[in-house]
Coordinates of C-alpha atoms and ligand atoms in Angstrom, one line a residue:
X1 CA -14.5 24.1 14.5
X2 CA -12.8 21.1 15.9
X3 CA -13.3 20.2 19.5
X4 CA -10.4 20.0 22.0
X5 CA -10.0 17.7 25.0
X6 CA -11.3 20.6 27.1
X7 CA -14.7 20.8 25.4
X8 CA -17.6 18.8 26.7
X9 CA -17.3 15.1 26.1
X10 CA -18.6 13.8 22.8
X11 CA -18.6 10.4 21.1
X12 CA -15.5 11.5 19.2
X13 CA -13.6 11.8 22.4
X14 CA -14.9 8.5 23.7
X15 CA -13.8 6.8 20.4
X16 CA -10.3 8.3 20.7
X17 CA -10.1 7.2 24.4
X18 CA -11.3 3.7 23.4
X19 CA -8.6 3.4 20.7
X20 CA -6.0 4.6 23.1
X21 CA -7.0 2.0 25.7
X22 CA -6.9 -0.7 23.1
X23 CA -3.2 0.3 22.5
X24 CA -3.8 1.8 19.0
X25 CA -0.8 3.9 18.1
X26 CA -1.8 5.2 14.7
X27 CA -5.0 5.8 12.7
X28 CA -4.9 5.8 8.9
X29 CA -7.6 7.8 7.2
X30 CA -9.0 10.7 5.4
X31 CA -11.2 13.2 7.2
X32 CA -14.3 15.2 6.4
X33 CA -17.8 15.6 7.9
X34 CA -18.6 13.9 10.3
X35 CA -15.4 12.1 11.3
X36 CA -12.9 15.1 11.6
X37 CA -13.5 15.4 15.3
X38 CA -12.6 11.8 15.8
X39 CA -9.2 12.4 14.1
X40 CA -8.7 15.6 16.1
X41 CA -9.4 13.8 19.4
X42 CA -7.1 11.0 18.3
X43 CA -4.2 13.4 17.7
X44 CA -5.0 15.3 21.0
X45 CA -4.8 12.1 23.0
X46 CA -1.4 11.1 21.5
X47 CA -2.3 8.7 18.7
X48 CA -0.7 9.4 15.4
X49 CA -3.0 10.2 12.5
X50 CA -1.9 9.8 8.9
X51 CA -4.2 11.5 6.4
X52 CA -4.2 10.1 2.9
X53 CA -5.2 11.5 -0.4
X54 CA -7.8 8.7 -1.1
X55 CA -9.6 6.4 1.3
X56 CA -8.5 3.4 -0.8
X57 CA -4.9 4.1 0.0
X58 CA -5.6 4.7 3.7
X59 CA -7.4 1.4 3.9
X60 CA -4.6 -0.5 2.2
X61 CA -2.1 1.1 4.6
X62 CA -4.1 0.0 7.6
X63 CA -4.2 -3.6 6.3
X64 CA -0.4 -3.8 5.9
X65 CA 0.1 -2.2 9.3
X66 CA -2.1 -4.9 10.8
X67 CA 0.0 -7.6 9.1
X68 CA 3.4 -6.1 10.1
X69 CA 2.4 -5.5 13.8
X70 CA 0.1 -8.4 14.4
X71 CA -2.6 -6.1 15.8
X72 CA -5.5 -4.5 13.8
X73 CA -4.7 -1.6 11.6
X74 CA -7.3 1.2 12.1
X75 CA -8.8 3.2 9.3
X76 CA -11.1 6.2 9.6
X77 CA -13.2 7.4 6.7
X78 CA -16.3 9.5 5.9
X79 CA -19.5 7.8 5.0
X80 CA -20.9 7.0 1.5
X81 CA -18.1 7.4 -1.0
X82 CA -15.5 7.3 1.7
X83 CA -16.7 3.9 2.9
X84 CA -17.0 2.7 -0.8
X85 CA -13.4 3.6 -1.5
X86 CA -12.3 1.9 1.7
X87 CA -14.1 -1.3 0.8
X88 CA -11.0 -1.8 -1.4
X89 CA -9.0 -2.3 1.8
X90 CA -11.8 -4.5 3.3
X91 CA -11.4 -6.8 0.3
X92 CA -7.7 -6.7 0.6
X93 CA -7.8 -7.5 4.4
X94 CA -10.2 -10.3 3.9
X95 CA -8.4 -12.0 1.0
X96 CA -5.0 -11.7 2.7
X97 CA -6.2 -12.4 6.2
X98 CA -4.9 -9.2 7.6
X99 CA -6.6 -7.6 10.6
X100 CA -8.3 -4.3 9.8
X101 CA -10.8 -2.2 11.9
X102 CA -12.6 0.2 9.6
X103 CA -14.4 3.1 11.2
X104 CA -16.8 4.9 8.9
X105 CA -18.9 8.0 9.5
X106 CA -22.5 8.3 8.6
X107 CA -25.4 10.7 8.7
X108 CA -27.4 11.5 11.8
X109 CA -29.6 8.7 12.9
X110 CA -32.8 10.7 12.4
X111 CA -32.0 11.4 8.8
X112 CA -31.8 7.7 7.7
X113 CA -33.6 7.0 4.4
X114 CA -34.2 10.8 3.7
X115 CA -31.6 11.1 1.0
X116 CA -29.1 12.7 3.4
X117 CA -25.5 13.9 2.7
X118 CA -23.3 10.9 1.8
X119 CA -26.0 8.5 3.0
X120 CA -25.2 4.8 2.6
X121 CA -26.4 1.8 4.5
X122 CA -22.8 0.7 5.1
X123 CA -23.6 -2.0 7.7
X124 CA -25.8 -3.9 5.2
X125 CA -23.2 -3.4 2.5
X126 CA -20.3 -4.6 4.7
X127 CA -22.0 -7.4 6.7
X128 CA -21.3 -9.9 3.9
X129 CA -17.7 -8.7 3.4
X130 CA -16.4 -8.5 7.0
X131 CA -16.1 -10.7 10.0
X132 CA -18.2 -8.2 12.0
X133 CA -20.1 -5.2 10.9
X134 CA -22.1 -3.1 13.4
X135 CA -23.7 0.3 14.2
X136 CA -23.7 1.3 17.9
X137 CA -27.2 1.9 19.2
X138 CA -26.1 4.8 21.4
X139 CA -23.0 6.7 22.6
X140 CA -22.8 4.8 25.9
X141 CA -22.1 1.5 24.0
X142 CA -19.2 2.9 21.9
X143 CA -16.3 1.6 24.0
X144 CA -17.7 -1.9 24.0
X145 CA -18.8 -1.9 20.4
X146 CA -15.4 -0.6 19.1
X147 CA -13.4 -2.9 21.4
X148 CA -15.4 -5.9 20.3
X149 CA -15.0 -5.1 16.6
X150 CA -11.3 -4.6 17.2
X151 CA -11.1 -8.0 18.9
X152 CA -13.1 -9.8 16.2
X153 CA -10.7 -8.6 13.5
X154 CA -7.7 -10.4 14.8
X155 CA -9.0 -13.3 16.9
X156 CA -9.3 -16.5 14.9
X157 CA -8.4 -16.0 11.3
X158 CA -7.6 -12.3 10.8
X159 CA -9.8 -10.2 8.6
X160 CA -11.9 -7.0 8.5
X161 CA -14.3 -5.5 11.0
X162 CA -16.5 -2.4 10.5
X163 CA -18.1 0.1 12.8
X164 CA -20.6 2.6 11.4
X165 CA -20.5 5.9 13.4
X166 CA -23.5 8.2 12.9
X167 CA -22.8 11.9 13.1
X168 CA -25.0 12.5 16.2
X169 CA -23.2 9.8 18.1
X170 CA -19.8 11.3 17.1
X171 CA -20.5 15.0 17.7
X172 CA -23.4 15.6 20.1
X173 CA -22.2 16.6 23.6
X174 CA -22.9 13.8 26.1
X175 CA -25.5 14.4 28.8
X176 CA -24.3 13.6 32.4
X177 CA -26.4 10.4 32.4
X178 CA -24.8 9.3 29.1
X179 CA -21.4 10.0 30.5
X180 CA -22.2 8.0 33.7
X181 CA -23.6 5.1 31.7
X182 CA -20.6 4.9 29.3
X183 CA -19.1 1.5 29.4
X184 CA -15.6 1.1 30.6
X185 CA -13.3 -0.3 27.9
X186 CA -11.5 -3.5 28.7
X187 CA -8.1 -4.0 27.2
X188 CA -7.9 -6.8 24.6
X189 CA -5.2 -9.4 25.2
X190 CA -3.2 -11.0 22.4
X191 CA -5.2 -13.6 20.4
X192 CA -5.4 -17.0 22.2
X193 CA -3.3 -19.7 20.6
X194 CA -3.9 -23.4 20.5
X195 CA -2.2 -26.6 19.2
X196 CA -3.4 -29.5 17.1
X197 CA -4.9 -32.7 18.5
X198 CA -2.7 -35.7 19.2
X199 CA -4.4 -38.1 16.7
X200 CA -3.7 -35.7 13.8
X201 CA -0.2 -35.0 15.0
X202 CA 0.7 -38.7 15.1
X203 CA -0.7 -39.4 11.6
X204 CA 1.3 -36.5 10.2
X205 CA 4.5 -37.6 12.0
X206 CA 4.1 -41.1 10.4
X207 CA 3.6 -39.5 7.0
X208 CA 6.6 -37.2 7.4
X209 CA 8.8 -40.1 8.4
X210 CA 8.0 -42.2 5.4
X211 CA 8.4 -39.3 2.9
X212 CA 11.0 -39.7 0.1
X213 CA 10.7 -36.1 -1.1
X214 CA 9.3 -33.9 1.7
X215 CA 8.8 -30.1 1.3
X216 CA 7.8 -27.3 3.7
X217 CA 5.9 -24.4 2.3
X218 CA 6.1 -21.2 4.4
X219 CA 3.4 -18.6 3.9
X220 CA 2.6 -15.1 5.1
X221 CA 0.4 -16.7 7.8
X222 CA 3.6 -17.9 9.4
X223 CA 5.2 -14.5 9.1
X224 CA 2.0 -12.9 10.6
X225 CA 2.0 -15.5 13.4
X226 CA 5.7 -14.6 14.2
X227 CA 6.5 -18.3 13.9
X228 CA 10.0 -17.8 12.7
X229 CA 11.6 -19.3 15.8
X230 CA 9.8 -22.6 15.7
X231 CA 9.9 -22.9 11.9
X232 CA 13.7 -22.2 11.8
X233 CA 14.2 -24.8 14.5
X234 CA 12.1 -27.3 12.5
X235 CA 14.1 -26.8 9.3
X236 CA 17.4 -26.9 11.2
X237 CA 16.4 -30.2 13.0
X238 CA 14.8 -32.0 10.1
X239 CA 16.8 -30.7 7.1
X240 CA 13.6 -30.8 5.0
X241 CA 13.8 -28.4 2.0
X242 CA 11.5 -25.4 2.2
X243 CA 9.9 -23.0 -0.2
X244 CA 8.6 -19.6 1.0
X245 CA 5.7 -17.9 -0.6
X246 CA 6.4 -14.4 -1.9
X247 CA 5.6 -12.8 1.5
X248 CA 6.7 -15.8 3.5
X249 CA 10.3 -15.0 2.5
X250 CA 12.6 -14.5 5.5
X251 CA 10.6 -16.5 8.0
X252 CA 13.6 -18.9 7.4
X253 CA 16.6 -17.0 6.0
X254 CA 16.7 -17.1 2.2
X255 CA 20.4 -18.0 2.5
X256 CA 19.6 -21.2 4.3
X257 CA 20.9 -24.2 2.3
X258 CA 17.5 -26.0 2.5
X259 CA 15.9 -23.1 0.6
X260 CA 14.5 -24.6 -2.6
X261 CA 13.3 -21.2 -4.1
X262 CA 15.9 -21.4 -6.9
X263 CA 14.6 -24.8 -7.8
X264 CA 10.9 -24.0 -7.3
X265 CA 9.4 -25.9 -10.3
X266 CA 11.5 -29.0 -9.6
X267 CA 10.5 -28.9 -5.9
X268 CA 6.8 -28.7 -6.7
X269 CA 7.0 -31.5 -9.3
X270 CA 9.0 -33.9 -7.1
X271 CA 7.6 -33.3 -3.6
X272 CA 5.6 -36.3 -2.2
X273 CA 4.7 -34.9 1.3
X274 CA 4.1 -31.2 1.6
X275 CA 3.8 -29.5 5.0
X276 CA 2.1 -26.2 4.5
X277 CA 2.8 -23.7 7.3
X278 CA 0.4 -20.6 7.1
X279 CA -0.2 -20.7 3.4
X280 CA -3.1 -21.6 1.2
X281 CA -3.4 -23.9 -1.8
X282 CA -4.7 -21.1 -3.9
X283 CA -3.3 -19.6 -7.2
X284 CA 0.0 -18.8 -5.5
X285 CA 0.7 -22.5 -4.9
X286 CA -1.2 -23.6 -8.0
X287 CA -4.0 -25.2 -6.0
X288 CA -1.7 -28.1 -5.2
X289 CA -2.7 -29.6 -8.5
X290 CA -1.1 -30.8 -11.7
X291 CA 0.7 -29.9 -13.9
X292 CA 2.8 -27.9 -11.3
X293 CA 2.5 -30.6 -8.6
X294 CA 2.7 -34.3 -8.6
X295 CA -0.9 -35.8 -8.6
X296 CA 0.2 -38.2 -5.8
X297 CA 1.6 -35.5 -3.5
X298 CA 0.1 -35.5 0.0
X299 CA -0.6 -32.1 1.6
X300 CA -0.5 -31.4 5.3
X301 CA -2.2 -28.1 6.0
X302 CA -1.2 -26.3 9.3
X303 CA -3.7 -23.4 9.6
X304 CA -5.7 -21.5 12.1
X305 CA -8.8 -21.8 9.9
X306 CA -10.8 -25.1 9.7
X307 CA -12.5 -23.9 6.5
X308 CA -9.2 -24.1 4.8
X309 CA -8.7 -27.8 5.5
X310 CA -9.2 -30.1 2.5
X311 CA -9.4 -27.2 0.0
X312 CA -8.3 -28.0 -3.5
X313 CA -5.6 -30.7 -3.3
X314 CA -5.5 -30.4 0.6
X315 CA -6.4 -33.6 2.5
X316 CA -8.3 -32.8 5.6
X317 CA -7.3 -36.3 7.0
X318 CA -3.8 -34.8 7.5
X319 CA -4.7 -31.3 8.5
X320 CA -3.4 -29.8 11.7
X321 CA -5.7 -27.1 13.1
X322 CA -4.0 -24.5 15.3
X323 CA -1.6 -21.7 15.6
X324 CA 1.3 -22.5 13.4
X325 CA 4.0 -21.7 16.0
X326 CA 2.4 -24.0 18.6
X327 CA 1.8 -26.8 16.0
X328 CA 5.3 -26.7 14.7
X329 CA 6.6 -26.9 18.3
X330 CA 4.4 -29.9 18.8
X331 CA 5.7 -31.6 15.6
X332 CA 9.3 -30.9 16.7
X333 CA 8.7 -32.5 20.1
X334 CA 7.2 -35.6 18.6
X335 CA 10.0 -35.9 16.0
X336 CA 12.6 -35.8 18.7
X337 CA 16.0 -35.9 16.9
X338 CA 14.6 -37.4 13.7
X339 CA 16.0 -35.8 10.5
X340 CA 15.1 -36.4 6.9
X341 CA 17.6 -38.9 5.3
X342 CA 18.5 -37.1 2.1
X343 CA 19.9 -40.4 0.6
X344 CA 16.4 -41.9 0.5
X345 CA 15.9 -40.6 -3.0
X346 CA 17.7 -38.4 -5.5
X347 CA 15.3 -35.5 -4.6
X348 CA 17.8 -33.3 -2.9
X349 CA 20.4 -33.9 -5.7
X350 CA 17.8 -32.9 -8.3
X351 CA 17.0 -29.7 -6.4
X352 CA 20.7 -28.8 -6.2
X353 CA 21.1 -29.4 -10.0
X354 CA 18.1 -27.2 -10.7
X355 CA 19.4 -24.5 -8.3
X356 CA 22.7 -24.4 -10.2
X357 CA 21.1 -24.3 -13.6
X358 CA 18.7 -21.6 -12.7
X359 CA 21.5 -19.6 -11.0
X360 CA 23.4 -19.5 -14.3
X361 CA 20.3 -18.3 -16.2
X362 CA 19.7 -15.5 -13.5
X363 CA 23.3 -14.3 -13.6
X364 CA 23.2 -14.1 -17.4
X365 CA 20.0 -12.1 -17.2
X366 CA 21.5 -9.8 -14.5
X367 CA 24.5 -9.1 -16.7
X368 CA 22.5 -8.3 -19.9
X369 CA 24.0 -4.9 -20.8
X370 CA 21.5 -4.1 -23.6
X371 CA 20.0 -0.6 -23.6
X372 CA 17.5 0.6 -22.6
X373 CA 18.0 -1.3 -19.3
X374 CA 16.1 -4.6 -18.6
X375 CA 14.2 -5.6 -15.5
X376 CA 16.8 -8.1 -14.4
X377 CA 19.7 -5.6 -14.8
X378 CA 17.8 -2.9 -13.0
X379 CA 16.9 -5.2 -10.0
X380 CA 20.4 -6.5 -9.8
X381 CA 21.9 -3.0 -9.6
X382 CA 19.3 -1.9 -7.0
X383 CA 19.9 -5.1 -5.0
X384 CA 23.7 -4.6 -4.9
X385 CA 23.3 -1.0 -3.8
X386 CA 20.8 -1.8 -1.1
X387 CA 22.8 -4.8 0.2
X388 CA 25.8 -2.7 0.5
X389 CA 24.1 0.1 2.4
X390 CA 22.0 -2.2 4.5
X391 CA 23.2 -5.8 4.6
X392 CA 20.3 -8.4 4.8
X393 CA 21.9 -10.2 7.8
X394 CA 22.0 -7.0 9.8
X395 CA 18.3 -6.4 9.2
X396 CA 18.1 -5.2 5.6
X397 CA 15.5 -3.0 4.1
X398 CA 11.8 -3.5 4.0
X399 CA 10.9 -4.0 0.3
X400 CA 7.5 -3.5 -1.3
X401 CA 7.2 -4.7 -4.8
X402 CA 4.2 -4.0 -7.0
X403 CA 3.3 -4.4 -10.7
X404 CA 3.0 -7.6 -12.7
X405 CA 6.5 -7.9 -14.1
X406 CA 8.1 -5.8 -11.4
X407 CA 6.7 -8.0 -8.7
X408 CA 7.2 -11.3 -10.5
X409 CA 10.8 -10.7 -11.7
X410 CA 12.1 -9.0 -8.6
X411 CA 10.7 -11.7 -6.3
X412 CA 13.6 -14.1 -7.0
X413 CA 16.3 -11.4 -7.2
X414 CA 16.0 -9.8 -3.7
X415 CA 16.7 -12.1 -0.8
X416 CA 15.7 -11.7 2.9
X417 CA 17.3 -13.0 6.1
X418 CA 14.4 -11.9 8.3
X419 CA 10.6 -12.1 8.2
X420 CA 8.0 -9.4 7.3
X421 CA 10.3 -7.4 5.2
X422 CA 8.8 -8.1 1.8
X423 CA 5.3 -7.0 0.9
X424 CA 3.6 -7.2 -2.5
X425 CA 0.2 -7.2 -4.1
X426 CA -0.6 -10.4 -2.2
X427 CA -3.4 -12.9 -2.5
X428 CA -5.7 -10.4 -4.3
X429 CA -3.0 -9.2 -6.6
X430 CA -4.2 -5.7 -5.7
X431 CA -2.6 -2.9 -7.6
X432 CA -2.3 0.4 -5.8
X433 CA -1.0 -1.0 -2.5
X434 CA 2.6 -0.1 -3.1
X435 CA 2.8 3.4 -1.7
X436 CA 0.3 2.9 1.0
X437 CA 2.1 -0.3 2.1
X438 CA 5.4 1.7 2.1
X439 CA 3.7 4.3 4.4
X440 CA 2.4 1.5 6.7
X441 CA 5.9 -0.1 6.8
X442 CA 7.5 3.2 7.6
X443 CA 5.0 3.7 10.4
X444 CA 5.4 0.1 11.7
X445 CA 9.2 0.1 11.7
X446 CA 10.3 3.8 11.9
X447 CA 7.7 5.9 13.7
X448 CA 8.6 7.2 17.2
X449 CA 6.3 4.6 18.6
X450 CA 7.1 1.9 16.1
X451 CA 5.9 -1.5 17.1
X452 CA 7.1 -4.0 14.4
X453 CA 10.3 -5.8 14.5
X454 CA 12.4 -8.1 12.3
X455 CA 16.0 -9.0 12.8
X456 CA 18.6 -7.1 14.7
X457 CA 18.2 -3.5 13.4
X458 CA 15.0 -1.9 14.5
X459 CA 14.9 0.9 12.0
X460 CA 14.4 -0.2 8.4
X461 CA 14.9 1.8 5.2
X462 CA 11.6 1.4 3.3
X463 CA 11.9 0.8 -0.4
X464 CA 9.1 0.4 -2.9
X465 CA 9.7 -0.9 -6.4
X466 CA 6.8 0.0 -8.6
X467 CA 5.8 -0.7 -12.2
X468 CA 4.8 2.6 -13.8
X469 CA 1.2 1.4 -14.0
X470 CA 1.1 0.3 -10.4
X471 CA 2.6 3.6 -9.3
X472 CA -0.2 5.5 -11.0
X473 CA -2.9 3.9 -8.7
X474 CA -1.6 5.7 -5.6
X475 CA 1.1 8.0 -6.8
X476 CA -0.2 11.0 -5.0
X477 CA 0.6 9.4 -1.7
X478 CA 4.1 10.7 -2.2
X479 CA 2.7 13.9 -0.8
X480 CA 1.5 12.0 2.3
X481 CA 5.1 10.7 2.7
X482 CA 6.6 14.1 2.4
X483 CA 4.1 15.7 4.8
X484 CA 4.7 13.0 7.4
X485 CA 8.5 13.2 7.1
X486 CA 8.9 9.7 5.7
X487 CA 12.2 9.0 4.0
X488 CA 10.8 6.3 1.7
X489 CA 12.8 5.3 -1.5
X490 CA 10.6 4.6 -4.5
X491 CA 11.8 3.2 -7.8
X492 CA 9.4 3.5 -10.7
X493 CA 10.4 0.9 -13.3
X494 CA 9.1 2.7 -16.3
X495 CA 8.4 0.8 -19.5
X496 CA 5.6 3.1 -20.6
X497 CA 2.7 0.7 -20.0
X498 CA 0.8 -2.0 -18.2
X499 CA 2.7 -5.3 -18.4
X500 CA 5.1 -4.3 -21.1
X501 CA 4.2 -1.0 -22.8
X502 CA 3.4 -0.4 -26.4
X503 CA 6.3 0.9 -28.5
X504 CA 10.0 0.5 -28.8
X505 CA 10.8 4.1 -29.8
X506 CA 9.5 7.6 -29.1
X507 CA 8.7 8.1 -32.7
X508 CA 6.6 5.0 -32.9
X509 CA 4.7 5.9 -29.8
X510 CA 4.1 9.5 -31.1
X511 CA 2.9 8.1 -34.4
X512 CA 0.4 5.8 -32.6
X513 CA -0.7 8.7 -30.4
X514 CA -1.5 10.8 -33.5
X515 CA -3.6 8.0 -34.8
X516 CA -5.4 7.6 -31.5
X517 CA -6.2 11.3 -31.6
X518 CA -7.8 10.8 -35.0
X519 CA -9.8 7.9 -33.5
X520 CA -7.9 5.4 -35.6
X521 CA -6.4 2.2 -34.1
X522 CA -3.2 3.5 -32.5
X523 CA -2.0 3.1 -29.0
X524 CA -2.9 -0.3 -27.5
X525 CA -4.9 -0.7 -24.3
X526 CA -1.8 -1.3 -22.2
X527 CA 0.0 1.8 -23.4
X528 CA 0.9 4.5 -20.8
X529 CA 2.7 7.8 -21.5
X530 CA 6.1 7.7 -23.1
X531 CA 8.9 8.4 -20.6
X532 CA 6.6 10.2 -18.2
X533 CA 8.7 12.2 -15.7
X534 CA 7.2 10.6 -12.6
X535 CA 10.2 11.8 -10.4
X536 CA 8.8 15.4 -10.6
X537 CA 6.0 14.3 -8.4
X538 CA 8.5 13.8 -5.5
X539 CA 10.1 17.2 -6.3
X540 CA 6.8 18.9 -6.3
X541 CA 6.1 17.6 -2.8
X542 CA 9.4 18.5 -1.2
X543 CA 11.2 15.2 -2.0
X544 CA 14.0 14.3 -4.5
X545 CA 13.7 13.0 -8.0
X546 CA 16.1 11.1 -10.3
X547 CA 15.6 10.4 -13.9
X548 CA 17.7 7.4 -14.9
X549 CA 18.6 5.7 -18.2
X550 CA 21.9 4.0 -17.5
X551 CA 23.4 1.5 -15.1
X552 CA 25.8 4.2 -13.7
X553 CA 23.0 6.7 -13.1
X554 CA 20.9 4.0 -11.4
X555 CA 23.8 3.0 -9.1
X556 CA 24.3 6.7 -8.1
X557 CA 20.6 7.3 -7.6
X558 CA 20.2 4.2 -5.5
X559 CA 22.9 5.4 -3.1
X560 CA 21.7 9.0 -3.0
X561 CA 18.1 7.9 -2.6
X562 CA 18.9 5.6 0.2
X563 CA 20.7 8.3 2.1
X564 CA 18.1 11.0 1.6
X565 CA 15.9 12.1 4.5
X566 CA 12.9 12.9 2.3
X567 CA 10.8 10.7 -0.1
X568 CA 12.7 9.9 -3.3
X569 CA 11.4 8.8 -6.7
X570 CA 14.0 7.2 -9.0
X571 CA 12.4 7.0 -12.4
X572 CA 14.1 4.3 -14.4
X573 CA 13.5 4.0 -18.2
X574 CA 13.6 0.4 -19.2
X575 CA 12.9 -1.5 -22.4
X576 CA 9.3 -1.2 -23.6
X577 CA 7.1 -3.2 -26.0
X578 CA 9.3 -6.3 -25.9
X579 CA 6.7 -8.9 -24.9
X580 CA 3.9 -10.1 -27.0
X581 CA 1.3 -11.5 -24.7
X582 CA 0.1 -10.1 -21.3
X583 CA 0.5 -12.8 -18.6
X584 CA 1.5 -13.1 -15.0
X585 CA 4.2 -15.6 -14.3
X586 CA 2.4 -17.5 -11.7
X587 CA -1.0 -17.7 -13.2
X588 CA -0.9 -21.2 -14.5
X589 CA -4.3 -22.9 -14.7
X590 CA -4.4 -26.6 -13.9
X591 CA -4.8 -28.6 -17.0
X592 CA -6.2 -31.7 -15.4
X593 CA -9.5 -32.2 -13.6
X594 CA -9.6 -30.8 -10.1
X595 CA -10.3 -33.1 -7.2
X596 CA -13.8 -31.8 -6.8
X597 CA -14.6 -32.3 -10.5
X598 CA -13.4 -35.9 -10.5
X599 CA -15.6 -37.0 -7.6
Ligands
ADP601 P1 0.6 -16.9 1.1 O1 0.0 -15.9 0.3 O2 1.9 -16.5 1.7 O3 0.8 -18.2 0.4 P2 -1.9 -17.1 2.4 O4 -2.4 -15.7 2.7 O5 -2.5 -17.8 1.2 O6 -0.3 -17.2 2.4 O7 -2.3 -18.0 3.6 C1 -2.0 -17.6 4.9 C2 -2.8 -18.6 5.8 O8 -2.2 -18.5 7.1 C3 -4.3 -18.4 5.9 O9 -4.9 -19.6 5.5 C4 -4.5 -18.1 7.4 O10 -5.7 -18.7 7.9 C5 -3.3 -18.7 8.0 N1 -2.9 -18.1 9.3 C6 -3.0 -16.9 9.7 N2 -2.6 -16.7 11.0 C7 -2.2 -18.0 11.4 C8 -1.7 -18.5 12.6 N3 -1.5 -17.8 13.7 N4 -1.5 -19.9 12.7 C9 -1.8 -20.7 11.6 N5 -2.3 -20.2 10.4 C10 -2.5 -18.9 10.3

């Protein structure tokens, strides 16, 4: 039986009290022996507990909550397989630089190495994959150990921290001596912030002032740092074109005239000085290398992490180490009222030409009336519906996009006026994050003790657009949404497969399936079920489902789904089997030698 606050004190209660003192408002997890008591104590003390259907999903949700709130997301799982599943979230947190505190149960200390229930040496496993991985030596040290792990996960470059919690430390009643010796938890203040050194700043100012084609890149590090005020002021003052990363969208409003997103390729090719604010020169920005970028472009990295400086095409000579908000304010002060003279080259003119040309192509694609529906048409209809019901300027929706084509194509169609409102598979291109991220976003923006904010309206409608493959990774979390009373709107963009499906018609698909059953070459590796009725999963859990084939049906379902007070799945059948080769739009390998290779 679970303990209550009136039972003798145990480690479980001390853990809950510690989390409360740290200001933790919600724990994401999946209970079992030996961590159930921690979850019960957490609930008893007034912290929300969201129980998932798989630890992987719980750990993903905690990472996104950390990103959206700027404080570590906490995830509680059982040992052995539970910790193994949650390592997915550890990888996701580390790669995206999101703060995560993972708490994992383990067997009683005296059973170690005996082949005990769910036995795993989690600390050894996680030491290499986290910023901090620790097992408390005794119950008295729990408050300090947990608070320290919590602190480590979000001080400096955010990432994952792990605390292994043996069953005896969790569940054994404390002796009066242990209770007396239990350390007091200190609250952990916000992470310290610092600016860059003057020498570096002056060099960068000189570089910016002589640039003919400057460009600002805005990444999710800037969104995480809540640097929107200083970056908006910087763009206003300097008039330098900017380009957000997929999750950096909204730090500066997408509608700002200096937004070069609609001329992305042209901006990358022409830029000669690139100021990177909380983003990395990884695959998302093509390593800063040719053929996407000019080989003579100079990159100024503004980042909290010194290890990032000089990576790929970055030049450590021009790097500015510090908190992006503080560094941008420093730059603004030094620039005074200097602004980029757009007549110095035909750069801005070329960007405008490219924007107009690309705009025409996009609007043709959005108006493609062929049936079954296309990605572009579907996203255009959803966008119109959502913008009508929740105008972006007034706060807009929080949108999660997941799935190769779904994420790639929708990225340029939905615009954002405020930060931290667009989440996707991120740096690790992790599939399966969509529904857990939606739950985290609901919790961050809409829970009774919601702590995230973006733009004027506090409450946000949470919308997830999922490829049918991506949806399958965590589809059962619809039940979590329904149980927790989360009115999340999910669109499954269903082309019957990974990337692009397999067949153009039901007959073709069935014929291939028959061959597969006979063990002959039939369905291809990326095939999924033909027109699977995913919406029924929502109905089965107490939500609403819509099965949609036409534009009119989609318009109606978008409005009804938005207004519903339960989770909704809108299952949209789109064209399948149209593309020939699996690829992801952004994955362009540099054709030339990298800087390191040419040394
Ligand atoms: P994106 O995927 O949007 O391009 P990345 O995740 O690649 O962005 O990069 C985010 C960067 O932001 C990381 O290098 C991280 O160290 C950095 N970062 C995180 N917080 C801060 C901060 N407060 N100030 C400066 N840089 C930060």
